[in-house]
mmCIF file of C-alpha atoms in Angstrom:
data_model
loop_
_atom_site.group_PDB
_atom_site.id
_atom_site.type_symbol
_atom_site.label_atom_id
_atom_site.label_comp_id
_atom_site.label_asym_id
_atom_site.label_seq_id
_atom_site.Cartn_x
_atom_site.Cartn_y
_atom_site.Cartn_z
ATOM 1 C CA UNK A 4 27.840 20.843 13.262
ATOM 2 C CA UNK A 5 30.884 19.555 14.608
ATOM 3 C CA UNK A 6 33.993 21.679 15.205
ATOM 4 C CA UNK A 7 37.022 21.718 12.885
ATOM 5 C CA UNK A 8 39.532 18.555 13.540
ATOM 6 C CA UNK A 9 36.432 16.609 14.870
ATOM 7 C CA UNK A 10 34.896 13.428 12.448
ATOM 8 C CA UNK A 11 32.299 14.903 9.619
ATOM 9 C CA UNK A 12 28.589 14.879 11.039
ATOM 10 C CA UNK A 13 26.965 12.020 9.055
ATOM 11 C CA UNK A 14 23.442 11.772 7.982
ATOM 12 C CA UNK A 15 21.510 8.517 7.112
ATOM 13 C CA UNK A 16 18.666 8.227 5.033
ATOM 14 C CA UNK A 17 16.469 5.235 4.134
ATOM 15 C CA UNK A 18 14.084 3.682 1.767
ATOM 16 C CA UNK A 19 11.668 0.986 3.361
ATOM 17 C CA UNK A 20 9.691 -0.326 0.657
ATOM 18 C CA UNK A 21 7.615 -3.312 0.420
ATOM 19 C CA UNK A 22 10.610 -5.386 -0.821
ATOM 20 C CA UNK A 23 13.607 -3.978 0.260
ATOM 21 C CA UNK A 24 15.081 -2.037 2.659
ATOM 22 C CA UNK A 25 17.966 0.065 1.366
ATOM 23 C CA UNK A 26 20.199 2.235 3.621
ATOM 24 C CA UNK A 27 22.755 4.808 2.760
ATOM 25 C CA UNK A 28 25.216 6.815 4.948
ATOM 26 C CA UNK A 29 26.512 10.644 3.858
ATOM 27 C CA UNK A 30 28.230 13.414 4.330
ATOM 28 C CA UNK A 31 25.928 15.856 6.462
ATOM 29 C CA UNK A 32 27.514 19.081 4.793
ATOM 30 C CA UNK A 33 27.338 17.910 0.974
ATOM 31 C CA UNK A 34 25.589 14.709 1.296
ATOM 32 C CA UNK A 35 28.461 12.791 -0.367
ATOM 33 C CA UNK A 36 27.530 9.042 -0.506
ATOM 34 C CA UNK A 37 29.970 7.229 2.513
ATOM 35 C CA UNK A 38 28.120 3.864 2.302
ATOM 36 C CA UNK A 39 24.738 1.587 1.209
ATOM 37 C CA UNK A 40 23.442 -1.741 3.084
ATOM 38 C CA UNK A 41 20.462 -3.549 2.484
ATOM 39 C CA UNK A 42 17.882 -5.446 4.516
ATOM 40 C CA UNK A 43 13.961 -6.754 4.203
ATOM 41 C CA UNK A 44 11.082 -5.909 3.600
ATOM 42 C CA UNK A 45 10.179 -2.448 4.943
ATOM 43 C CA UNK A 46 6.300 -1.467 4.849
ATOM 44 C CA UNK A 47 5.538 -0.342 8.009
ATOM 45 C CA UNK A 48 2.082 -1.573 8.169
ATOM 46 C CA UNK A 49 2.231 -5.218 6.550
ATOM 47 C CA UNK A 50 5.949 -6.150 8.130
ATOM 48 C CA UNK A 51 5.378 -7.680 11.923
ATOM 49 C CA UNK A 52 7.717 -4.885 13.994
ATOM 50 C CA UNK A 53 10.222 -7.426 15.078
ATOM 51 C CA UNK A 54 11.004 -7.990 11.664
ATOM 52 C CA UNK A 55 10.625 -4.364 10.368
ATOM 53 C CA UNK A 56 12.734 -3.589 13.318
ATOM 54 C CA UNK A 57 15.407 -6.315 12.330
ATOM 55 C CA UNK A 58 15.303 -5.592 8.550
ATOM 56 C CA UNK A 59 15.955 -1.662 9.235
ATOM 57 C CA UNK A 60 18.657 -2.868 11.953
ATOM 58 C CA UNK A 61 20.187 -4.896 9.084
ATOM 59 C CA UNK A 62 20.601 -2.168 6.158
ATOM 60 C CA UNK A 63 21.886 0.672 8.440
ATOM 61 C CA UNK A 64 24.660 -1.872 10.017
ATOM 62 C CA UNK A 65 25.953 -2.282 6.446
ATOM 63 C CA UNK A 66 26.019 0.886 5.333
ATOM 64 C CA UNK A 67 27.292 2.194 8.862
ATOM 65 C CA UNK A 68 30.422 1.049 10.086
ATOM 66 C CA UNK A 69 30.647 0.376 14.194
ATOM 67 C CA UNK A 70 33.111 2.993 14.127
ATOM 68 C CA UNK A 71 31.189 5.796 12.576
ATOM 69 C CA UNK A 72 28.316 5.346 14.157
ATOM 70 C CA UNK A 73 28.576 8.337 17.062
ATOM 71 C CA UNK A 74 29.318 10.749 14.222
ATOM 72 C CA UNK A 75 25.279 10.155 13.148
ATOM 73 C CA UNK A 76 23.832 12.864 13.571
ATOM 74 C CA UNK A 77 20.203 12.728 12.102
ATOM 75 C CA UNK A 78 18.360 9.799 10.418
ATOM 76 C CA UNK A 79 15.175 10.128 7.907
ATOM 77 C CA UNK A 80 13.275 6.970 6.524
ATOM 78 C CA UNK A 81 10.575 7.028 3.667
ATOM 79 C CA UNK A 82 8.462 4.151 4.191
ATOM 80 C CA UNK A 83 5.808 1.784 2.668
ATOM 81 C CA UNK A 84 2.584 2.016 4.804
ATOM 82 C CA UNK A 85 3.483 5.475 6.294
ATOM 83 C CA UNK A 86 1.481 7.471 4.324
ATOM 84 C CA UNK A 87 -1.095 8.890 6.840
ATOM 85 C CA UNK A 88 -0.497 12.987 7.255
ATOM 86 C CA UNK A 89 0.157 13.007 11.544
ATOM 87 C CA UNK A 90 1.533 11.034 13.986
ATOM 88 C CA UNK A 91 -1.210 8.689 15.095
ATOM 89 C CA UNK A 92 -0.947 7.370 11.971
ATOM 90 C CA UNK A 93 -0.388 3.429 12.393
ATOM 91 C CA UNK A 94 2.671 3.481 10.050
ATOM 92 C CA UNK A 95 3.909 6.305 10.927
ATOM 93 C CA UNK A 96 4.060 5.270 14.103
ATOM 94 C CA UNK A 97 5.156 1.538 13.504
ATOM 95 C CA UNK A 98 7.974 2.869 11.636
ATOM 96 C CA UNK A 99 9.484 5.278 13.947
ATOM 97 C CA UNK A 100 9.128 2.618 16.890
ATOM 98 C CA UNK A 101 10.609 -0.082 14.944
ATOM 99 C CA UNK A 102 13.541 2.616 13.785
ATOM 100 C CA UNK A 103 14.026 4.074 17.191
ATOM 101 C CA UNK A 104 15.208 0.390 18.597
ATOM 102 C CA UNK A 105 17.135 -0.293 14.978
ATOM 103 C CA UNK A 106 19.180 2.779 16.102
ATOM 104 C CA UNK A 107 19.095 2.140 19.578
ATOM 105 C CA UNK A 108 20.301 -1.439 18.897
ATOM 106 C CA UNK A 109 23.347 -0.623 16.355
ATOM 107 C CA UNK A 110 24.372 2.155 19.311
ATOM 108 C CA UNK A 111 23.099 5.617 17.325
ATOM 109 C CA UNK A 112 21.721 8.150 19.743
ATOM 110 C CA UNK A 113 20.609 11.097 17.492
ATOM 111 C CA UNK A 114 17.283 12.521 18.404
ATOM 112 C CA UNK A 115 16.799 14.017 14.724
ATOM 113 C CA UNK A 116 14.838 11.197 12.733
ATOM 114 C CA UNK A 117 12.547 12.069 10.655
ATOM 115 C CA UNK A 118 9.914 9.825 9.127
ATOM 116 C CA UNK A 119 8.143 9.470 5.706
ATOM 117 C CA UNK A 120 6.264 7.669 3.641
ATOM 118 C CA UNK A 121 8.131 6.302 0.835
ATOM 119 C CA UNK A 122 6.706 8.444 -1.792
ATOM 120 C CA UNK A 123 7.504 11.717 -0.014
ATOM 121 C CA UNK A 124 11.036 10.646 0.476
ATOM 122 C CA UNK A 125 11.118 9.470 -3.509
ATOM 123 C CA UNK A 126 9.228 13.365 -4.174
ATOM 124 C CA UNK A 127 12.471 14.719 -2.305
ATOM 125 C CA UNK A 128 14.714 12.724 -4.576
ATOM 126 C CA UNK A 129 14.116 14.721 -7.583
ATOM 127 C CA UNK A 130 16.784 17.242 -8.753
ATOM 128 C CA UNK A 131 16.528 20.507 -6.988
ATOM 129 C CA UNK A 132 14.503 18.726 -3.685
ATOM 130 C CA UNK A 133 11.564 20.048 -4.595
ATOM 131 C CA UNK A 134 8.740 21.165 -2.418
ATOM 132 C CA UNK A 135 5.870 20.639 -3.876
ATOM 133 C CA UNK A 136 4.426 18.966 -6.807
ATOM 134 C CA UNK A 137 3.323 15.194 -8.038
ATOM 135 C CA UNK A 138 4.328 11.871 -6.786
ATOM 136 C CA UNK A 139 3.983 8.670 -8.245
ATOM 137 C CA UNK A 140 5.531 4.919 -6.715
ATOM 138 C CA UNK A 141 4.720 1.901 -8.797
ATOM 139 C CA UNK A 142 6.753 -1.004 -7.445
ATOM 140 C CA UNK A 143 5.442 -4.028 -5.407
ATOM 141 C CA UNK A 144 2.555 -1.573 -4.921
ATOM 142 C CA UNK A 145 1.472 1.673 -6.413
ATOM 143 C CA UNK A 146 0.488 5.079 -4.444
ATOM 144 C CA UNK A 147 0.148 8.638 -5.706
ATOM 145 C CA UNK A 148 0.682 11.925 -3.751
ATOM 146 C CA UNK A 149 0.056 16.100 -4.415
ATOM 147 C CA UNK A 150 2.740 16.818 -2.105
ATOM 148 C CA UNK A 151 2.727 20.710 -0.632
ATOM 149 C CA UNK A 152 5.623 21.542 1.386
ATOM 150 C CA UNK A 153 7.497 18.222 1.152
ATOM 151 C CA UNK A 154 4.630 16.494 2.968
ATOM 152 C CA UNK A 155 1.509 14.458 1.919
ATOM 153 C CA UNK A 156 -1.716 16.747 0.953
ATOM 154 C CA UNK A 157 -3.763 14.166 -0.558
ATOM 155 C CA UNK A 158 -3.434 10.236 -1.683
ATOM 156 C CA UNK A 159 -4.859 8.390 -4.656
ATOM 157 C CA UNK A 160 -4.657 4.430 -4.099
ATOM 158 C CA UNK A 161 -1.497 3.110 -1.931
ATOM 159 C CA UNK A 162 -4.570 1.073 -0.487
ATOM 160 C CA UNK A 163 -2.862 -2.558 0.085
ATOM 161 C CA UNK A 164 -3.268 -5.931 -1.889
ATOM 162 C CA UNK A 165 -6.629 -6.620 -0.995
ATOM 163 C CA UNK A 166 -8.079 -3.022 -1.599
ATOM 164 C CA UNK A 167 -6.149 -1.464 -4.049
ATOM 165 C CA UNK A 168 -2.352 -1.080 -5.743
ATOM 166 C CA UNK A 169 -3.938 -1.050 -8.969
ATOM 167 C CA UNK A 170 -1.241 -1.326 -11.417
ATOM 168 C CA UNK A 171 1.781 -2.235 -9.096
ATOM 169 C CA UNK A 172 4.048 -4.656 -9.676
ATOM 170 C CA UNK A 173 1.357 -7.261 -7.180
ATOM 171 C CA UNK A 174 -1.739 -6.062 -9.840
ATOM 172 C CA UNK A 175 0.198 -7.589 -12.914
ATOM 173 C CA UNK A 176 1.471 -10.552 -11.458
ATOM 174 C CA UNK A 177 -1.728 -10.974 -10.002
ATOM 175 C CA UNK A 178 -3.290 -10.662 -13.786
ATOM 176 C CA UNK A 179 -0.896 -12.720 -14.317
ATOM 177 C CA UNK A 180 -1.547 -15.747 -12.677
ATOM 178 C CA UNK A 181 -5.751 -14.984 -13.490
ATOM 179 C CA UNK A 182 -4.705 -15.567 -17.023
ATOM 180 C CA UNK A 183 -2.795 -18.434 -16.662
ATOM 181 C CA UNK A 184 -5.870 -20.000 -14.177
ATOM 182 C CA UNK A 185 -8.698 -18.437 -17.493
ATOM 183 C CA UNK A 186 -6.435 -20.236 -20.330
ATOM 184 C CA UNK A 187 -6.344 -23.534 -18.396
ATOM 185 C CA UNK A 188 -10.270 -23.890 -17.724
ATOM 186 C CA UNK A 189 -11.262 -22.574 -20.667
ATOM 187 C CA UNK A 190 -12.180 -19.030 -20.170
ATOM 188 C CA UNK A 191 -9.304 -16.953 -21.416
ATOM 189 C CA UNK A 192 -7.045 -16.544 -24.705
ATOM 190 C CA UNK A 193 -3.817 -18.809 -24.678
ATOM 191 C CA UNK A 194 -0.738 -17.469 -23.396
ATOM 192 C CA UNK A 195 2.297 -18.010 -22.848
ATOM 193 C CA UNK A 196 1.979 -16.974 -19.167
ATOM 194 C CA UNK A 197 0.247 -20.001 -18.113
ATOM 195 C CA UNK A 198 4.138 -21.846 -19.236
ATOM 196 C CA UNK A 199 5.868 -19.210 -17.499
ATOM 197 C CA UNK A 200 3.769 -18.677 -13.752
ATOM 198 C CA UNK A 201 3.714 -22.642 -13.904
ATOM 199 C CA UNK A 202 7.612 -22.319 -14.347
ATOM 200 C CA UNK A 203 8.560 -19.854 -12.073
ATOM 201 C CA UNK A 204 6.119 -21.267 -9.020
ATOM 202 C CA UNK A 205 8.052 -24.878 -9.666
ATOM 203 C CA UNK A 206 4.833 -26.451 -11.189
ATOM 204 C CA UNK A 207 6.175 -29.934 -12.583
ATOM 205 C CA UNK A 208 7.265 -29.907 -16.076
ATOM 206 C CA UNK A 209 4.019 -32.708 -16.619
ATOM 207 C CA UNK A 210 1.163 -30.028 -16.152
ATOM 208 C CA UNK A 211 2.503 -27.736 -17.809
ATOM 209 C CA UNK A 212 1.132 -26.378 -21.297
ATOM 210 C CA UNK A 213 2.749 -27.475 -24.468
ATOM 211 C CA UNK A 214 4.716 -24.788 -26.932
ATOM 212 C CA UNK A 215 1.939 -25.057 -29.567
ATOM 213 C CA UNK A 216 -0.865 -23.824 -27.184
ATOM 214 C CA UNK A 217 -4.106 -22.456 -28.976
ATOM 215 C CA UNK A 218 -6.538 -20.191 -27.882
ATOM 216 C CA UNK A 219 -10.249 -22.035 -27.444
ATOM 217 C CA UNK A 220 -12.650 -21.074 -29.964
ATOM 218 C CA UNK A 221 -13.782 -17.508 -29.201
ATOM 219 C CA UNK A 222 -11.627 -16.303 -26.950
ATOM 220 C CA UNK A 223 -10.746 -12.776 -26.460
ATOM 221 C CA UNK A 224 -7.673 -11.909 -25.286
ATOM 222 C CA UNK A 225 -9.723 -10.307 -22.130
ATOM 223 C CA UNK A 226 -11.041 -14.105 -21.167
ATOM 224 C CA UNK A 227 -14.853 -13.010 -21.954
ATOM 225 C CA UNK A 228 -15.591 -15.913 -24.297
ATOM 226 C CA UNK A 229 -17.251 -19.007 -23.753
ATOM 227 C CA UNK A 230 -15.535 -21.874 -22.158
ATOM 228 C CA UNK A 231 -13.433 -24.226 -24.665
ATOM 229 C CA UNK A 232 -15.918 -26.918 -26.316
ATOM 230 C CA UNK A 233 -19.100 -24.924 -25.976
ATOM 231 C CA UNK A 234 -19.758 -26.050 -29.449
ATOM 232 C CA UNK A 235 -18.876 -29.589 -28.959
ATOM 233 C CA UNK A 236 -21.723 -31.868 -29.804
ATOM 234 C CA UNK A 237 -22.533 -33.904 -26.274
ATOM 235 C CA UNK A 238 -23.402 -37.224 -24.893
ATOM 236 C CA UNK A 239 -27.095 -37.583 -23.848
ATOM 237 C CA UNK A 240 -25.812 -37.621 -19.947
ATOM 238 C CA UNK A 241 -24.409 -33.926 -20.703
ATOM 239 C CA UNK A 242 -20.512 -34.402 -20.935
ATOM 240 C CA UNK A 243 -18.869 -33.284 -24.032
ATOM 241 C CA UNK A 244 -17.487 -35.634 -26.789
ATOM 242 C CA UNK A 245 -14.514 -33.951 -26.656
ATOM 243 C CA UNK A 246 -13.535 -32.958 -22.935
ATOM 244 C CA UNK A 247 -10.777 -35.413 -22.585
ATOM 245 C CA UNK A 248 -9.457 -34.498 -26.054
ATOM 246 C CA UNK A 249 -6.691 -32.647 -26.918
ATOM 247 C CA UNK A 250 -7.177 -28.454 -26.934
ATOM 248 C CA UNK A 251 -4.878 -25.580 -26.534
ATOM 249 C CA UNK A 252 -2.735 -27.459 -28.460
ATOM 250 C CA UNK A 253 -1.760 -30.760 -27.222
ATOM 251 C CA UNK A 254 -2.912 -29.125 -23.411
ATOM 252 C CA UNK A 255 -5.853 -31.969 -22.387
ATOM 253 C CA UNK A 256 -8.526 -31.277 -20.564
ATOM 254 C CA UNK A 257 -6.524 -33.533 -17.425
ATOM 255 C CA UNK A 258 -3.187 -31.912 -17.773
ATOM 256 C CA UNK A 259 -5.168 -28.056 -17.637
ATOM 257 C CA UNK A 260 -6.903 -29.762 -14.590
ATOM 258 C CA UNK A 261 -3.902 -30.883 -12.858
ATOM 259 C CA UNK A 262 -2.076 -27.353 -13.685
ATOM 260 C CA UNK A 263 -4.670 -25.615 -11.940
ATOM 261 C CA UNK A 264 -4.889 -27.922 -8.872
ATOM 262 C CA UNK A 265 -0.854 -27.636 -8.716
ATOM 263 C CA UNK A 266 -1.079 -24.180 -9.062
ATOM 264 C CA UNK A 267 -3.916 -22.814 -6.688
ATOM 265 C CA UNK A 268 -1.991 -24.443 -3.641
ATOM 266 C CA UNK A 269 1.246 -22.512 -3.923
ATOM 267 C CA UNK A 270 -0.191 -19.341 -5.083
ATOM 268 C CA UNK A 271 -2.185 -19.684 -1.625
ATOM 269 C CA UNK A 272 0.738 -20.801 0.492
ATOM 270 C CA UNK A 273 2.420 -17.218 0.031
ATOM 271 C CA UNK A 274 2.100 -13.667 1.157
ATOM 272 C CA UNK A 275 0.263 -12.184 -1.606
ATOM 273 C CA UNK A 276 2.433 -9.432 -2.315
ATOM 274 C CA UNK A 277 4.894 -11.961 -3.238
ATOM 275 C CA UNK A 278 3.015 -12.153 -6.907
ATOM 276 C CA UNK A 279 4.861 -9.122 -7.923
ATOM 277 C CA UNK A 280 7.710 -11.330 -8.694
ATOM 278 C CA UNK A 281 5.855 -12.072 -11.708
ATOM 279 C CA UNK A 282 5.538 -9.111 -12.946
ATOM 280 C CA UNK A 283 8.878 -9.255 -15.020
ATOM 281 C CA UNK A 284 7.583 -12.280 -16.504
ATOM 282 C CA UNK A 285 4.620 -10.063 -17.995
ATOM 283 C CA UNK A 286 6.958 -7.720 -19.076
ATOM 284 C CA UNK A 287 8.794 -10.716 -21.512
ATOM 285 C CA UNK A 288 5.895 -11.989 -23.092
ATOM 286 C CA UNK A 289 4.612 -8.897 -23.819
ATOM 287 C CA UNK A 290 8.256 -7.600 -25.982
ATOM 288 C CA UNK A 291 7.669 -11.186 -27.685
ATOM 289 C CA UNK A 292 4.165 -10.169 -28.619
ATOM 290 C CA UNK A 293 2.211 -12.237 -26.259
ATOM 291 C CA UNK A 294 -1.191 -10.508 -26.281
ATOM 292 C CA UNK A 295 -2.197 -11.130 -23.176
ATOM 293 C CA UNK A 296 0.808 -10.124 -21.446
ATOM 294 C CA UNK A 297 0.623 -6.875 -23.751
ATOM 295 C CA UNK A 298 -3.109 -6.209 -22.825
ATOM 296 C CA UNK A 299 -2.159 -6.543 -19.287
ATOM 297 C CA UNK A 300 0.459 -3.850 -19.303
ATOM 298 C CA UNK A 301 -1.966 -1.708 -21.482
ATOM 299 C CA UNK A 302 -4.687 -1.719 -18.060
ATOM 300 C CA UNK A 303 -1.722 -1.360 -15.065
ATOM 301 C CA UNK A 304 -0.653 2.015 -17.625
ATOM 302 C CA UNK A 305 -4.182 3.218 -17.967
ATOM 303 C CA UNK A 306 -4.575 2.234 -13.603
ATOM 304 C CA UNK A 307 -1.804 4.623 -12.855
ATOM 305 C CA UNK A 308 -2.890 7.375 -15.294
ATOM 306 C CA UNK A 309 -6.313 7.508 -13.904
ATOM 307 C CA UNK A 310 -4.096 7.581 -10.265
ATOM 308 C CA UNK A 311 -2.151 10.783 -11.210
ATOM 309 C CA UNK A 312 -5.709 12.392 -13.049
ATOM 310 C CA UNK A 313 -7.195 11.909 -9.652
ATOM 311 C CA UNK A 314 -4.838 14.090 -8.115
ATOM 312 C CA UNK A 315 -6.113 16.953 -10.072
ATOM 313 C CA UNK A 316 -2.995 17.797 -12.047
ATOM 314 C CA UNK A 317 -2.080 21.385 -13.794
ATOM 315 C CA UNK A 318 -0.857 21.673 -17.009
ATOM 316 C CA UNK A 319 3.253 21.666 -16.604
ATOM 317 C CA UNK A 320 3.296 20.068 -13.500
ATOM 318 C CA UNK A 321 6.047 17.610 -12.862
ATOM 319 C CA UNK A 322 5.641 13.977 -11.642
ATOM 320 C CA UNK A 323 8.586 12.621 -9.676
ATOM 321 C CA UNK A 324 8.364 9.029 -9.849
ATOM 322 C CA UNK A 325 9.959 5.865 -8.947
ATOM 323 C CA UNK A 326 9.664 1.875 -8.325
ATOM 324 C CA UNK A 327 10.479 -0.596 -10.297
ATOM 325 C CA UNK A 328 7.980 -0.784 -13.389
ATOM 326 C CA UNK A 329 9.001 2.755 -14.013
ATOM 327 C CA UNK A 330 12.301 2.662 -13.893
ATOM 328 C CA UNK A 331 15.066 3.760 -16.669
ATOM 329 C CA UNK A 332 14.045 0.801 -19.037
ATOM 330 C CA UNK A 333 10.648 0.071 -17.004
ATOM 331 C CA UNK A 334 7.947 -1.680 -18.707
ATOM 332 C CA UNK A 335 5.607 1.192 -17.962
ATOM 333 C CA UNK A 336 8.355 3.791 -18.296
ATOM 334 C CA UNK A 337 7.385 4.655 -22.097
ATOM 335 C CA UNK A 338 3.680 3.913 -22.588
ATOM 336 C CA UNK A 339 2.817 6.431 -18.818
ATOM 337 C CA UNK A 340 5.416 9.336 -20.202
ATOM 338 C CA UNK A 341 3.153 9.130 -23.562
ATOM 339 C CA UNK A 342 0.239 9.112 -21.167
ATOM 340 C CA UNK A 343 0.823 12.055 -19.262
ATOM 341 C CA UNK A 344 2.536 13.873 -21.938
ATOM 342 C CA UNK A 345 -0.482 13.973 -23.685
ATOM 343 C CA UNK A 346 -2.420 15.361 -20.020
ATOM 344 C CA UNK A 347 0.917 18.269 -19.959
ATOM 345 C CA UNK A 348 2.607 16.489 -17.609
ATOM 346 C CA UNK A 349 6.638 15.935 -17.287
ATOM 347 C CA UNK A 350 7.458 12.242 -15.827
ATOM 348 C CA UNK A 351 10.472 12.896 -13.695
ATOM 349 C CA UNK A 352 12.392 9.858 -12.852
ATOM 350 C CA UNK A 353 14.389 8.688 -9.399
ATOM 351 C CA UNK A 354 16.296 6.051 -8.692
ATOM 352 C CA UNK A 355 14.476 5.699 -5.178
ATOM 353 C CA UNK A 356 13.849 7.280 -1.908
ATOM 354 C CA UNK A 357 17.057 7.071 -1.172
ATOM 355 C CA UNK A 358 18.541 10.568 -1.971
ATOM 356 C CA UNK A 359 15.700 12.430 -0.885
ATOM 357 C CA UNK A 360 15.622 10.414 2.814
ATOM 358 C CA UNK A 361 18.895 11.802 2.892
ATOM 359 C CA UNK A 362 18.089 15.611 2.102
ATOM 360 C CA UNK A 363 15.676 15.362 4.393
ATOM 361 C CA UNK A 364 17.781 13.789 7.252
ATOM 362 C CA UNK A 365 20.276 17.227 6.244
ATOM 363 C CA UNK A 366 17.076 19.688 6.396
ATOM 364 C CA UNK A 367 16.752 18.554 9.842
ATOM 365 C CA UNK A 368 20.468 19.276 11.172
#
């Protein structure tokens, strides 16, 4: 520690997470909050390094002013993608490289930086900084961790987009959009996703389902029925009387058409994790009693339960979690504490990673 009449040490901690990258600088001896920035996207596995590198170059600028920047003494970093147990680890590894020429480029020279996945650094947010225990993150994606000794002993999920995330903030919007694509050819219950995605992708206003949509004949609200006009009587070259007629409410058989071949394109044209936007969306309809939307919140709950079961939980065990959906006034924040109250378990909530990055960052001066 510095001498007496010199600056304060400072610490810096960081939470890279698939959306954001937040930043804050403290106080090394209390860890008093001196500043915040934010930057980019931070997974260390799906962000290219030049931009991983620029997006943690950008959040640790604005939380570190030029002139404080030689009193740094030690920098942690809980990222997305780093959740391998050693350092061959590819995010592990990604993310101190990209982090070690962030530093390097905003002229900080400590040596001490520590590096973490996300959910170990959101584990070490909890009250107390406790060592060992249950993690849970459920934001753009979803990942939980036993965590011994304030480092990963064993994952459930945290598997990506394609493989995995079930119930993250991706899974629902993902659902999401599958509704909206099952109400408009038939398949699925009406919604009023299908309004909403269409909406909030920029769909025009022309494709998009009228307010009196109605549910096909038969449909459950889990899509499994029958397509719309299975019981229409048919022409003798096979079409249905009524496929260009009005259903769903005033939705025609064209206009369900052309909202699918609107939406397919831009759903396609982004990164995938980008669906998570939706997820709020869900999150509406379902407080206005859209079944659908309700359902879908009902399987992401049930997707993270079975996530913290699988980590073999004890009866009294605490689970420190964090992201987005769980969040004071999360969607999921109410229906998972019932959950795992019921399995003995205490849901312990953090803001983010934040806090904990920078008691670890201390731990290491």
């Amino acid at each position: 520690m510095p001498s007496a009449g010199r600056a304060p040490a400072l610490v810096v901690g960081l939470d890279a997470g698939g959306t954001r990258t937040r930043a804050v600088l403290a106080d090394a001896a209390d860890g008093s909050l001196l500043g915040e920035g934010a930057g980019g996207p931070g997974n260390a596995l799906t962000v290219p390094l030049p931009r991983l590198t620029e997006h943690l170059a950008q959040a640790v600028a604005r939380a570190v002013p030029e002139s404080a920047r030689g009193a740094v003494v030690a920098v942690a970093g809980g990222f997305a993608g780093a959740t391998g147990a050693d350092e061959d680890d590819p995010g592990r590894r990604n993310a101190l490289t990209a982090l070690t020429a962030a530093l390097r480029r905003l002229g900080i020279a400590t040596e001490r930086l520590t590096v973490t996945s996300d959910i170990e650094a959101a584990f070490a947010s909890a009250p107390g900084a406790p060592a060992d225990g249950l993690a849970l993150v459920a934001g753009t994606g979803a990942v939980a961790m036993r965590i011994t000794d304030r480092r990963r002993a064993f994952t459930v999920d945290g598997d990506g987009w394609l493989l995995g995330d079930d119930g993250s903030g991706f899974w629902i919007g993902r659902e999401a959009v599958r509704a909206a694509l099952r109400m408009a050819d038939g398949r699925g219950a009406a919604t009023v996703l299908a309004g909403a995605v269409g909406q909030a992708l920029g769909l025009p206003a022309r494709v998009l389902p009228g307010p009196g949509s109605t549910a096909p004949r038969g449909a459950d609200v889990d899509g499994s029925s029958a397509r719309s006009g299975a019981d229409e009587p048919s022409h003798g070259d096979g079409t249905r009387a009524g496929a260009d007629q009005p259903s769903h409410g005033g939705w025609t058989r064209a206009g369900r058409e052309a909202y699918r071949g609107h939406l397919l394109p831009v759903v396609m044209a982004e990164p995938p994790t980008r669906l998570a936007r939706l997820a709020p969306l869900v999150a509406e309809a379902a407080r206005k009693g859209d079944a659908v939307a309700r359902a879908i919140l009902d399987r992401a709950v049930d997707q993270l339960t079975d996530a913290v079961r699988a980590l073999a939980p004890r009866a009294g065990e605490r689970v420190v979690a964090t992201g987005g959906l769980l969040g004071p006034g999360g969607p999921l924040t109410d229906p998972l504490t019932a959950r795992l109250d019921a399995l003995g378990l205490t849901l312990d909530l953090v803001a983010d990673g934040c806090p904990g990055a920078v008691a670890l960052a201390r731990l290491s001066v």
